[in-house]
Amino acid sequence: MKIAILKERRDGETRVAATPESVKKLIAAGHDIQIEKGAGDTASMPDSLYEAVGAKMGTLAATLKGADVVYAVRTPDAETLAKLPKGCVLVGQLEPHGDKAQAKAFADAGIDALAMEFTPRITRAQAMDALSSQSNLAGYRAVIEASQIYHRAFPMMMTAAGTIAAAKAFVMGAGVAGLQAIATARRLGAVVTATDVRPAAKEQVASLGAKFVAVEDEEFKAAETAGGYAKEMSKEYQAKQAELVASHIAKQDVVVTTALIPGRPAPKLITKAMVEAMKPGSVIVDIAAPMGGNCELTRADEIVEHNGVSIAGFSNLPGRLAADASSLYARNLVNLTPLLVDDDGKIAPHWDDEIIVGMTLTRDGKVVHETLK
Ligand code: NAD
């Protein structure tokens, strides 16, 4: 089948949906790869590298001509969407949660849209799970960003001039991003604590050498959904959690927040008052910034300073590691590709496969995803 890769047009988007490595694999599987010129520039992948492995580079129009499938990092803008061939399959991180208007726009344009965020969390789909591949990098990068903003060192250092204390880092939300943040902060020498509302996180946090701090009541024991995500917690739980966080956070130097509930605004875990209780020079990196942030003071794409505490709200942390983020995302797409073709490599999405069922927003001009009808 013909696969088109677009240059991402969204402000600040540095990633690309194919790499020379993924193109090589797709071509070996018999597919024809058309890439918009310059698509990989911001991820350190110039056109020449794609050409060297057999991709055809061209204008947007040439790239889209006859495309059966379009692989994208983010939802193309309306102007680009209007140029997609009718009936083609669009796969990308389409931010589908609750966005009925966007789903209708895909349907009206005759595009069969598949959202990577809706990849079911089953073992067979793990290699296609873009939320995991990108969150992992976001967790790493958040700690690196924190280390840049923080005016002190992370590890304890004993020198002839005296001893520097290790930084105290607190990671809120110990899912994919949080666990990587814990591992990274530990590697840098910080003393790490972490919290989550899912009991399964407790052992994972401990296995990384960090201390688990949480309100472990009856609600905590039942906080994980069948899909592996967290539930939105009750007001009562939130109050108990806030009390615990308030006393703990005042002693921390670096806080990385990652708490998310799929399709909901990020839970507010750090209030203005809690920030005011922190030491000057402390740093909060809020990975949940694109979903409104876990800290009341977070502003997307800004580093806010409040009473000497810096609160960083990078909204595209994976994009700050564009080459690796693109590589992992492109591999997610390579792993999904067999579910879009028949035995002869022709376009034929496996519409009845539970992975494709979970991801499909629109088909044949209709919105088909239950949550978006
Ligand atoms: P996520 O990005 O939706 O949320 C991040 C973390 O925030 C989660 O651990 C969540 O429990 C936590 N959180 C939510 N509300 C909170 C609150 N009020 N206070 C503190 N923490 C809060 O989650 P995720 O990182 O995508 O993954 C969640 C789980 O799913 C992980 O355990 C992961 O290992 C698992 N997973 C399974 C598969 C699979 O295929 N089986 C794939 C990926 C992830």
CSV table of C-alpha atoms and ligand atoms in Angstrom, one decimal:
chain,number,residue,atom,x,y,z
A,1,MET,CA,0.0,0.0,0.0
A,2,LYS,CA,1.0,3.6,-0.4
A,3,ILE,CA,1.9,5.3,2.9
A,4,ALA,CA,2.2,9.1,3.1
A,5,ILE,CA,4.2,10.8,5.8
A,6,LEU,CA,3.5,14.5,6.4
A,7,LYS,CA,5.6,17.3,7.7
A,8,GLU,CA,4.1,18.2,11.0
A,9,ARG,CA,2.6,21.7,11.0
A,10,ARG,CA,1.6,22.3,14.6
A,11,ASP,CA,3.7,24.9,16.4
A,12,GLY,CA,6.5,23.4,18.4
A,13,GLU,CA,6.0,19.9,16.9
A,14,THR,CA,9.5,18.6,16.1
A,15,ARG,CA,8.7,14.9,15.7
A,16,VAL,CA,8.1,13.0,12.5
A,17,ALA,CA,6.1,9.8,12.0
A,18,ALA,CA,8.7,7.9,10.0
A,19,THR,CA,12.5,7.5,10.3
A,20,PRO,CA,14.9,6.0,7.8
A,21,GLU,CA,14.8,2.8,9.9
A,22,SER,CA,11.1,2.6,9.9
A,23,VAL,CA,10.9,3.4,6.1
A,24,LYS,CA,13.4,0.6,5.4
A,25,LYS,CA,11.2,-1.9,7.3
A,26,LEU,CA,8.0,-0.7,5.6
A,27,ILE,CA,9.6,-0.9,2.1
A,28,ALA,CA,10.9,-4.4,2.9
A,29,ALA,CA,7.3,-5.3,3.7
A,30,GLY,CA,6.3,-4.2,0.2
A,31,HIS,CA,4.9,-0.7,0.9
A,32,ASP,CA,5.5,2.4,-1.1
A,33,ILE,CA,6.6,5.3,1.1
A,34,GLN,CA,6.0,9.0,0.1
A,35,ILE,CA,7.4,11.6,2.4
A,36,GLU,CA,6.8,15.4,2.4
A,37,LYS,CA,10.1,17.2,1.9
A,38,GLY,CA,11.7,18.4,5.1
A,39,ALA,CA,9.4,16.2,7.3
A,40,GLY,CA,12.4,15.0,9.4
A,41,ASP,CA,14.4,18.1,9.5
A,42,THR,CA,13.5,19.0,13.1
A,43,ALA,CA,14.3,15.5,14.2
A,44,SER,CA,17.8,15.4,12.7
A,45,MET,CA,16.6,13.3,9.8
A,46,PRO,CA,17.3,15.1,6.6
A,47,ASP,CA,15.6,14.1,3.3
A,48,SER,CA,18.8,12.5,2.0
A,49,LEU,CA,18.6,9.8,4.7
A,50,TYR,CA,15.1,8.9,3.7
A,51,GLU,CA,16.0,8.9,0.0
A,52,ALA,CA,18.9,6.6,0.7
A,53,VAL,CA,16.5,3.9,1.9
A,54,GLY,CA,14.1,4.3,-1.0
A,55,ALA,CA,11.4,6.8,0.1
A,56,LYS,CA,10.0,9.2,-2.5
A,57,MET,CA,10.3,12.8,-1.3
A,58,GLY,CA,7.9,15.4,-2.6
A,59,THR,CA,5.5,18.3,-2.1
A,60,LEU,CA,2.4,17.9,0.1
A,61,ALA,CA,0.3,17.2,-3.0
A,62,ALA,CA,2.7,14.7,-4.4
A,63,THR,CA,3.0,13.0,-1.0
A,64,LEU,CA,-0.7,12.6,-0.6
A,65,LYS,CA,-1.5,11.5,-4.2
A,66,GLY,CA,-3.0,8.0,-4.1
A,67,ALA,CA,-2.1,7.5,-0.4
A,68,ASP,CA,-3.9,4.6,1.2
A,69,VAL,CA,-2.7,5.5,4.6
A,70,VAL,CA,-1.4,8.7,6.2
A,71,TYR,CA,0.9,8.4,9.2
A,72,ALA,CA,1.1,11.6,11.3
A,73,VAL,CA,2.4,12.6,14.7
A,74,ARG,CA,-0.5,15.0,15.4
A,75,THR,CA,-3.9,15.8,13.8
A,76,PRO,CA,-3.2,17.6,10.5
A,77,ASP,CA,-4.6,21.2,10.4
A,78,ALA,CA,-7.9,21.7,8.6
A,79,GLU,CA,-6.3,22.9,5.4
A,80,THR,CA,-4.1,19.7,5.2
A,81,LEU,CA,-7.0,17.5,6.2
A,82,ALA,CA,-9.0,18.8,3.2
A,83,LYS,CA,-6.3,17.6,0.9
A,84,LEU,CA,-6.2,14.0,2.2
A,85,PRO,CA,-7.5,11.5,-0.4
A,86,LYS,CA,-11.2,10.6,0.4
A,87,GLY,CA,-11.3,7.1,1.9
A,88,CYS,CA,-7.7,7.1,3.2
A,89,VAL,CA,-6.8,5.9,6.6
A,90,LEU,CA,-5.3,8.5,8.9
A,91,VAL,CA,-3.3,7.3,11.9
A,92,GLY,CA,-1.9,9.7,14.5
A,93,GLN,CA,-2.1,11.0,18.0
A,94,LEU,CA,-5.4,12.7,17.3
A,95,GLU,CA,-6.3,13.8,20.8
A,96,PRO,CA,-9.6,12.0,20.5
A,97,HIS,CA,-10.9,12.2,24.1
A,98,GLY,CA,-14.3,13.9,23.9
A,99,ASP,CA,-13.6,15.8,20.7
A,100,LYS,CA,-16.8,15.1,18.8
A,101,ALA,CA,-16.3,18.1,16.5
A,102,GLN,CA,-13.0,16.8,15.3
A,103,ALA,CA,-14.4,13.3,14.9
A,104,LYS,CA,-17.2,14.7,12.8
A,105,ALA,CA,-14.7,16.6,10.7
A,106,PHE,CA,-12.8,13.4,9.9
A,107,ALA,CA,-16.1,11.7,9.0
A,108,ASP,CA,-17.3,14.5,6.8
A,109,ALA,CA,-13.9,14.5,5.0
A,110,GLY,CA,-14.4,10.8,4.3
A,111,ILE,CA,-11.3,9.9,6.3
A,112,ASP,CA,-11.1,6.7,8.4
A,113,ALA,CA,-9.3,8.0,11.5
A,114,LEU,CA,-7.4,5.8,13.9
A,115,ALA,CA,-6.2,7.4,17.2
A,116,MET,CA,-3.0,6.0,18.7
A,117,GLU,CA,-4.1,7.2,22.1
A,118,PHE,CA,-6.9,4.6,22.0
A,119,THR,CA,-4.6,1.7,21.5
A,120,PRO,CA,-6.0,-0.9,24.0
A,121,ARG,CA,-3.7,-1.7,26.9
A,122,ILE,CA,-3.4,-5.4,26.1
A,123,THR,CA,-0.1,-7.3,25.8
A,124,ARG,CA,-0.4,-7.8,22.0
A,125,ALA,CA,-0.7,-4.0,21.5
A,126,GLN,CA,2.2,-3.0,23.7
A,127,ALA,CA,4.6,-2.6,20.7
A,128,MET,CA,2.1,-0.2,19.2
A,129,ASP,CA,1.4,1.9,22.3
A,130,ALA,CA,2.5,5.4,21.5
A,131,LEU,CA,1.3,6.8,24.9
A,132,SER,CA,3.8,4.5,26.6
A,133,SER,CA,6.7,5.2,24.1
A,134,GLN,CA,6.3,8.9,24.4
A,135,SER,CA,5.5,9.1,28.1
A,136,ASN,CA,8.7,7.2,28.9
A,137,LEU,CA,10.8,9.8,27.1
A,138,ALA,CA,8.7,12.6,28.7
A,139,GLY,CA,9.5,11.2,32.2
A,140,TYR,CA,13.2,11.2,31.4
A,141,ARG,CA,13.3,14.6,29.9
A,142,ALA,CA,11.3,16.2,32.7
A,143,VAL,CA,14.1,15.3,35.1
A,144,ILE,CA,16.7,16.6,32.7
A,145,GLU,CA,14.8,19.9,32.4
A,146,ALA,CA,14.4,20.1,36.2
A,147,SER,CA,18.2,19.6,36.6
A,148,GLN,CA,18.8,22.6,34.2
A,149,ILE,CA,16.4,24.9,36.1
A,150,TYR,CA,17.6,23.8,39.6
A,151,HIS,CA,20.5,25.8,40.8
A,152,ARG,CA,22.0,23.0,42.8
A,153,ALA,CA,23.4,19.5,42.1
A,154,PHE,CA,21.4,16.3,42.3
A,155,PRO,CA,23.9,14.0,43.9
A,156,MET,CA,25.5,14.2,47.3
A,157,MET,CA,29.0,15.4,46.9
A,158,MET,CA,31.7,15.2,49.6
A,159,THR,CA,34.5,17.6,48.7
A,160,ALA,CA,37.4,19.2,50.4
A,161,ALA,CA,35.4,22.4,50.6
A,162,GLY,CA,32.5,20.6,52.3
A,163,THR,CA,29.5,18.4,51.6
A,164,ILE,CA,26.6,19.1,49.2
A,165,ALA,CA,23.4,17.4,50.2
A,166,ALA,CA,21.6,15.2,47.7
A,167,ALA,CA,18.5,16.8,46.1
A,168,LYS,CA,15.1,15.5,47.3
A,169,ALA,CA,12.9,14.6,44.3
A,170,PHE,CA,9.2,13.7,44.5
A,171,VAL,CA,7.4,12.2,41.6
A,172,MET,CA,3.6,12.4,41.6
A,173,GLY,CA,2.0,9.7,39.4
A,174,ALA,CA,4.0,6.6,39.0
A,175,GLY,CA,2.8,5.4,35.6
A,176,VAL,CA,5.0,5.1,32.5
A,177,ALA,CA,6.4,8.7,32.7
A,178,GLY,CA,6.6,8.7,36.5
A,179,LEU,CA,8.6,5.5,36.7
A,180,GLN,CA,11.1,6.8,34.1
A,181,ALA,CA,11.3,10.1,36.0
A,182,ILE,CA,12.1,8.1,39.2
A,183,ALA,CA,14.8,6.0,37.5
A,184,THR,CA,16.3,9.2,35.9
A,185,ALA,CA,16.3,11.2,39.2
A,186,ARG,CA,17.9,8.2,41.0
A,187,ARG,CA,20.6,7.8,38.3
A,188,LEU,CA,21.4,11.5,38.8
A,189,GLY,CA,21.8,10.9,42.6
A,190,ALA,CA,18.6,12.4,44.0
A,191,VAL,CA,16.8,10.9,47.0
A,192,VAL,CA,13.5,10.0,45.5
A,193,THR,CA,10.0,9.6,46.8
A,194,ALA,CA,6.9,9.0,44.7
A,195,THR,CA,3.1,8.8,45.0
A,196,ASP,CA,0.2,7.3,43.0
A,197,VAL,CA,-3.4,6.3,43.6
A,198,ARG,CA,-3.0,2.8,42.1
A,199,PRO,CA,-1.8,0.1,44.5
A,200,ALA,CA,0.2,-1.6,41.7
A,201,ALA,CA,2.5,1.4,41.6
A,202,LYS,CA,3.7,0.8,45.1
A,203,GLU,CA,5.9,-2.2,44.3
A,204,GLN,CA,7.1,-0.6,41.1
A,205,VAL,CA,8.2,2.5,42.9
A,206,ALA,CA,10.0,0.4,45.5
A,207,SER,CA,11.7,-1.7,42.8
A,208,LEU,CA,13.3,1.4,41.5
A,209,GLY,CA,14.7,2.3,44.9
A,210,ALA,CA,12.3,5.1,45.7
A,211,LYS,CA,10.1,5.4,48.7
A,212,PHE,CA,6.3,5.3,48.2
A,213,VAL,CA,4.2,7.9,49.9
A,214,ALA,CA,0.4,7.7,49.6
A,215,VAL,CA,-3.0,7.6,51.3
A,216,GLU,CA,-3.6,3.9,51.2
A,217,ASP,CA,-7.2,3.6,52.2
A,218,GLU,CA,-10.1,1.4,50.8
A,219,GLU,CA,-10.6,3.7,47.8
A,220,PHE,CA,-6.8,3.4,46.9
A,221,LYS,CA,-7.2,-0.3,46.8
A,222,ALA,CA,-9.8,0.0,44.0
A,223,ALA,CA,-8.4,2.9,42.1
A,224,GLU,CA,-7.1,1.0,39.1
A,225,THR,CA,-9.5,0.5,36.1
A,226,ALA,CA,-9.6,-2.7,34.1
A,227,GLY,CA,-7.7,-0.8,31.4
A,228,GLY,CA,-4.8,-0.1,33.8
A,229,TYR,CA,-5.6,3.6,34.3
A,230,ALA,CA,-6.4,5.5,37.4
A,231,LYS,CA,-10.0,6.5,38.4
A,232,GLU,CA,-10.9,10.0,39.3
A,233,MET,CA,-10.7,10.0,43.1
A,234,SER,CA,-13.5,11.2,45.4
A,235,LYS,CA,-13.4,14.6,47.1
A,236,GLU,CA,-12.7,12.9,50.4
A,237,TYR,CA,-9.7,11.1,49.1
A,238,GLN,CA,-8.4,14.3,47.4
A,239,ALA,CA,-8.6,16.1,50.7
A,240,LYS,CA,-6.6,13.3,52.5
A,241,GLN,CA,-4.1,13.3,49.7
A,242,ALA,CA,-3.7,17.1,49.8
A,243,GLU,CA,-2.9,17.0,53.5
A,244,LEU,CA,-0.2,14.4,52.9
A,245,VAL,CA,1.2,16.1,49.9
A,246,ALA,CA,1.3,19.5,51.6
A,247,SER,CA,3.6,18.3,54.4
A,248,HIS,CA,5.8,16.2,52.1
A,249,ILE,CA,6.2,18.7,49.3
A,250,ALA,CA,7.5,21.5,51.6
A,251,LYS,CA,10.6,19.4,52.1
A,252,GLN,CA,11.3,18.7,48.4
A,253,ASP,CA,13.7,20.3,46.0
A,254,VAL,CA,12.4,18.9,42.8
A,255,VAL,CA,8.9,17.7,42.0
A,256,VAL,CA,7.8,16.0,38.8
A,257,THR,CA,4.1,15.7,38.3
A,258,THR,CA,2.6,13.2,35.8
A,259,ALA,CA,-0.9,12.4,37.1
A,260,LEU,CA,-3.5,11.9,34.4
A,261,ILE,CA,-7.0,10.5,34.1
A,262,PRO,CA,-7.8,9.6,30.5
A,263,GLY,CA,-10.1,12.1,28.9
A,264,ARG,CA,-10.4,14.3,32.0
A,265,PRO,CA,-8.6,17.5,33.1
A,266,ALA,CA,-5.4,16.6,35.1
A,267,PRO,CA,-6.1,16.3,38.8
A,268,LYS,CA,-4.9,19.4,40.7
A,269,LEU,CA,-2.5,18.0,43.2
A,270,ILE,CA,-0.4,21.0,44.1
A,271,THR,CA,-2.1,24.2,45.3
A,272,LYS,CA,-0.7,27.7,45.3
A,273,ALA,CA,-0.4,27.4,49.1
A,274,MET,CA,1.7,24.3,48.8
A,275,VAL,CA,4.0,26.0,46.3
A,276,GLU,CA,4.3,28.9,48.8
A,277,ALA,CA,5.4,26.4,51.5
A,278,MET,CA,8.3,25.1,49.3
A,279,LYS,CA,11.9,26.3,49.6
A,280,PRO,CA,13.1,29.1,47.2
A,281,GLY,CA,15.0,27.5,44.4
A,282,SER,CA,12.8,24.4,44.3
A,283,VAL,CA,11.6,23.3,40.9
A,284,ILE,CA,8.3,21.7,39.7
A,285,VAL,CA,8.1,20.2,36.2
A,286,ASP,CA,4.5,19.5,35.3
A,287,ILE,CA,4.2,16.8,32.7
A,288,ALA,CA,0.5,17.1,32.9
A,289,ALA,CA,0.6,20.7,31.5
A,290,PRO,CA,-1.1,19.8,28.2
A,291,MET,CA,-4.1,18.5,30.2
A,292,GLY,CA,-4.3,21.6,32.4
A,293,GLY,CA,-1.5,20.7,34.8
A,294,ASN,CA,-1.3,19.1,38.2
A,295,CYS,CA,-0.2,22.3,39.8
A,296,GLU,CA,-2.6,25.3,40.1
A,297,LEU,CA,0.2,27.7,38.9
A,298,THR,CA,1.2,25.8,35.8
A,299,ARG,CA,1.0,27.6,32.5
A,300,ALA,CA,1.6,25.6,29.3
A,301,ASP,CA,4.9,26.3,27.6
A,302,GLU,CA,6.1,28.7,30.4
A,303,ILE,CA,8.4,28.6,33.3
A,304,VAL,CA,6.4,30.5,36.0
A,305,GLU,CA,8.3,31.7,39.0
A,306,HIS,CA,6.4,32.0,42.2
A,307,ASN,CA,8.1,33.0,45.5
A,308,GLY,CA,11.4,31.7,44.1
A,309,VAL,CA,9.8,28.3,43.0
A,310,SER,CA,10.0,27.6,39.3
A,311,ILE,CA,7.0,25.7,37.8
A,312,ALA,CA,7.8,24.5,34.3
A,313,GLY,CA,4.9,23.5,32.0
A,314,PHE,CA,6.5,22.1,28.9
A,315,SER,CA,3.6,20.9,26.7
A,316,ASN,CA,5.7,18.7,24.4
A,317,LEU,CA,8.4,17.0,26.3
A,318,PRO,CA,8.9,14.1,23.9
A,319,GLY,CA,9.3,16.8,21.2
A,320,ARG,CA,12.4,18.0,23.1
A,321,LEU,CA,14.0,14.6,22.3
A,322,ALA,CA,12.7,14.7,18.7
A,323,ALA,CA,15.0,12.0,17.3
A,324,ASP,CA,14.4,9.4,19.9
A,325,ALA,CA,10.7,10.2,20.2
A,326,SER,CA,10.3,9.9,16.4
A,327,SER,CA,12.1,6.6,16.4
A,328,LEU,CA,9.9,5.0,19.0
A,329,TYR,CA,6.7,6.5,17.5
A,330,ALA,CA,7.7,5.3,14.0
A,331,ARG,CA,8.3,1.8,15.4
A,332,ASN,CA,4.9,1.9,17.0
A,333,LEU,CA,3.5,2.6,13.5
A,334,VAL,CA,5.6,-0.1,11.9
A,335,ASN,CA,4.2,-2.6,14.4
A,336,LEU,CA,0.6,-1.4,13.7
A,337,THR,CA,1.0,-1.7,9.9
A,338,PRO,CA,0.3,-5.5,9.6
A,339,LEU,CA,-3.2,-4.8,11.1
A,340,LEU,CA,-3.9,-2.4,8.2
A,341,VAL,CA,-3.2,-4.8,5.3
A,342,ASP,CA,-4.2,-8.2,3.8
A,343,ASP,CA,-1.8,-11.1,3.1
A,344,ASP,CA,-0.8,-9.4,-0.1
A,345,GLY,CA,0.1,-6.2,1.6
A,346,LYS,CA,-2.9,-4.3,0.1
A,347,ILE,CA,-4.8,-1.9,2.3
A,348,ALA,CA,-7.4,-3.8,4.3
A,349,PRO,CA,-7.7,-2.7,7.9
A,350,HIS,CA,-8.7,-5.5,10.2
A,351,TRP,CA,-11.8,-3.8,11.3
A,352,ASP,CA,-12.9,-6.6,13.6
A,353,ASP,CA,-9.6,-6.8,15.5
A,354,GLU,CA,-10.0,-5.5,19.0
A,355,ILE,CA,-7.0,-3.2,18.6
A,356,ILE,CA,-8.4,-1.6,15.5
A,357,VAL,CA,-11.9,-1.5,17.0
A,358,GLY,CA,-10.5,0.4,20.0
A,359,MET,CA,-8.6,2.9,17.9
A,360,THR,CA,-11.1,3.6,15.1
A,361,LEU,CA,-12.9,7.0,15.4
A,362,THR,CA,-14.5,7.2,12.0
A,363,ARG,CA,-15.2,4.8,9.1
A,364,ASP,CA,-16.9,5.2,5.8
A,365,GLY,CA,-18.0,8.8,6.5
A,366,LYS,CA,-19.5,8.0,10.0
A,367,VAL,CA,-18.3,8.5,13.6
A,368,VAL,CA,-18.1,4.9,14.9
A,369,HIS,CA,-16.3,5.3,18.3
A,370,GLU,CA,-18.8,4.8,21.1
A,371,THR,CA,-17.4,7.8,23.1
A,372,LEU,CA,-17.7,10.2,20.2
A,373,LYS,CA,-21.1,9.5,18.6
B,1,NAD,P1,-1.5,8.0,32.9
B,1,NAD,O1,-0.5,8.7,32.0
B,1,NAD,O2,-2.9,7.9,32.5
B,1,NAD,O3,-1.3,8.6,34.4
B,1,NAD,C1,-0.1,8.7,35.0
B,1,NAD,C2,-0.1,8.2,36.4
B,1,NAD,O4,-0.8,9.1,37.2
B,1,NAD,C3,-0.8,6.9,36.6
B,1,NAD,O5,0.1,6.0,37.2
B,1,NAD,C4,-2.0,7.2,37.5
B,1,NAD,O6,-2.3,6.1,38.3
B,1,NAD,C5,-1.5,8.4,38.2
B,1,NAD,N1,-2.6,9.2,38.8
B,1,NAD,C6,-3.8,9.6,38.3
B,1,NAD,N2,-4.5,10.3,39.2
B,1,NAD,C7,-3.7,10.5,40.3
B,1,NAD,C8,-3.8,11.2,41.5
B,1,NAD,N3,-4.9,11.9,41.8
B,1,NAD,N4,-2.7,11.2,42.4
B,1,NAD,C9,-1.6,10.5,42.1
B,1,NAD,N5,-1.4,9.8,40.9
B,1,NAD,C10,-2.4,9.8,40.0
B,1,NAD,O7,-1.0,6.5,33.1
B,1,NAD,P2,0.1,5.6,32.3
B,1,NAD,O8,1.4,6.0,32.6
B,1,NAD,O9,-0.3,5.7,30.8
B,1,NAD,O10,-0.1,4.1,32.7
B,1,NAD,C11,-0.9,3.7,33.8
B,1,NAD,C12,-0.6,2.1,34.0
B,1,NAD,O11,-0.9,1.4,32.8
B,1,NAD,C13,0.9,1.9,34.3
B,1,NAD,O12,0.9,1.0,35.4
B,1,NAD,C14,1.4,1.1,33.1
B,1,NAD,O13,2.4,0.2,33.4
B,1,NAD,C15,0.2,0.5,32.6
B,1,NAD,N6,0.4,0.2,31.1
B,1,NAD,C16,0.0,-1.0,30.6
B,1,NAD,C17,0.2,-1.3,29.3
B,1,NAD,C18,-0.2,-2.7,28.7
B,1,NAD,O14,-0.2,-2.9,27.6
B,1,NAD,N7,-0.6,-3.6,29.5
B,1,NAD,C19,0.7,-0.4,28.4
B,1,NAD,C20,1.0,0.9,29.0
B,1,NAD,C21,0.8,1.1,30.3
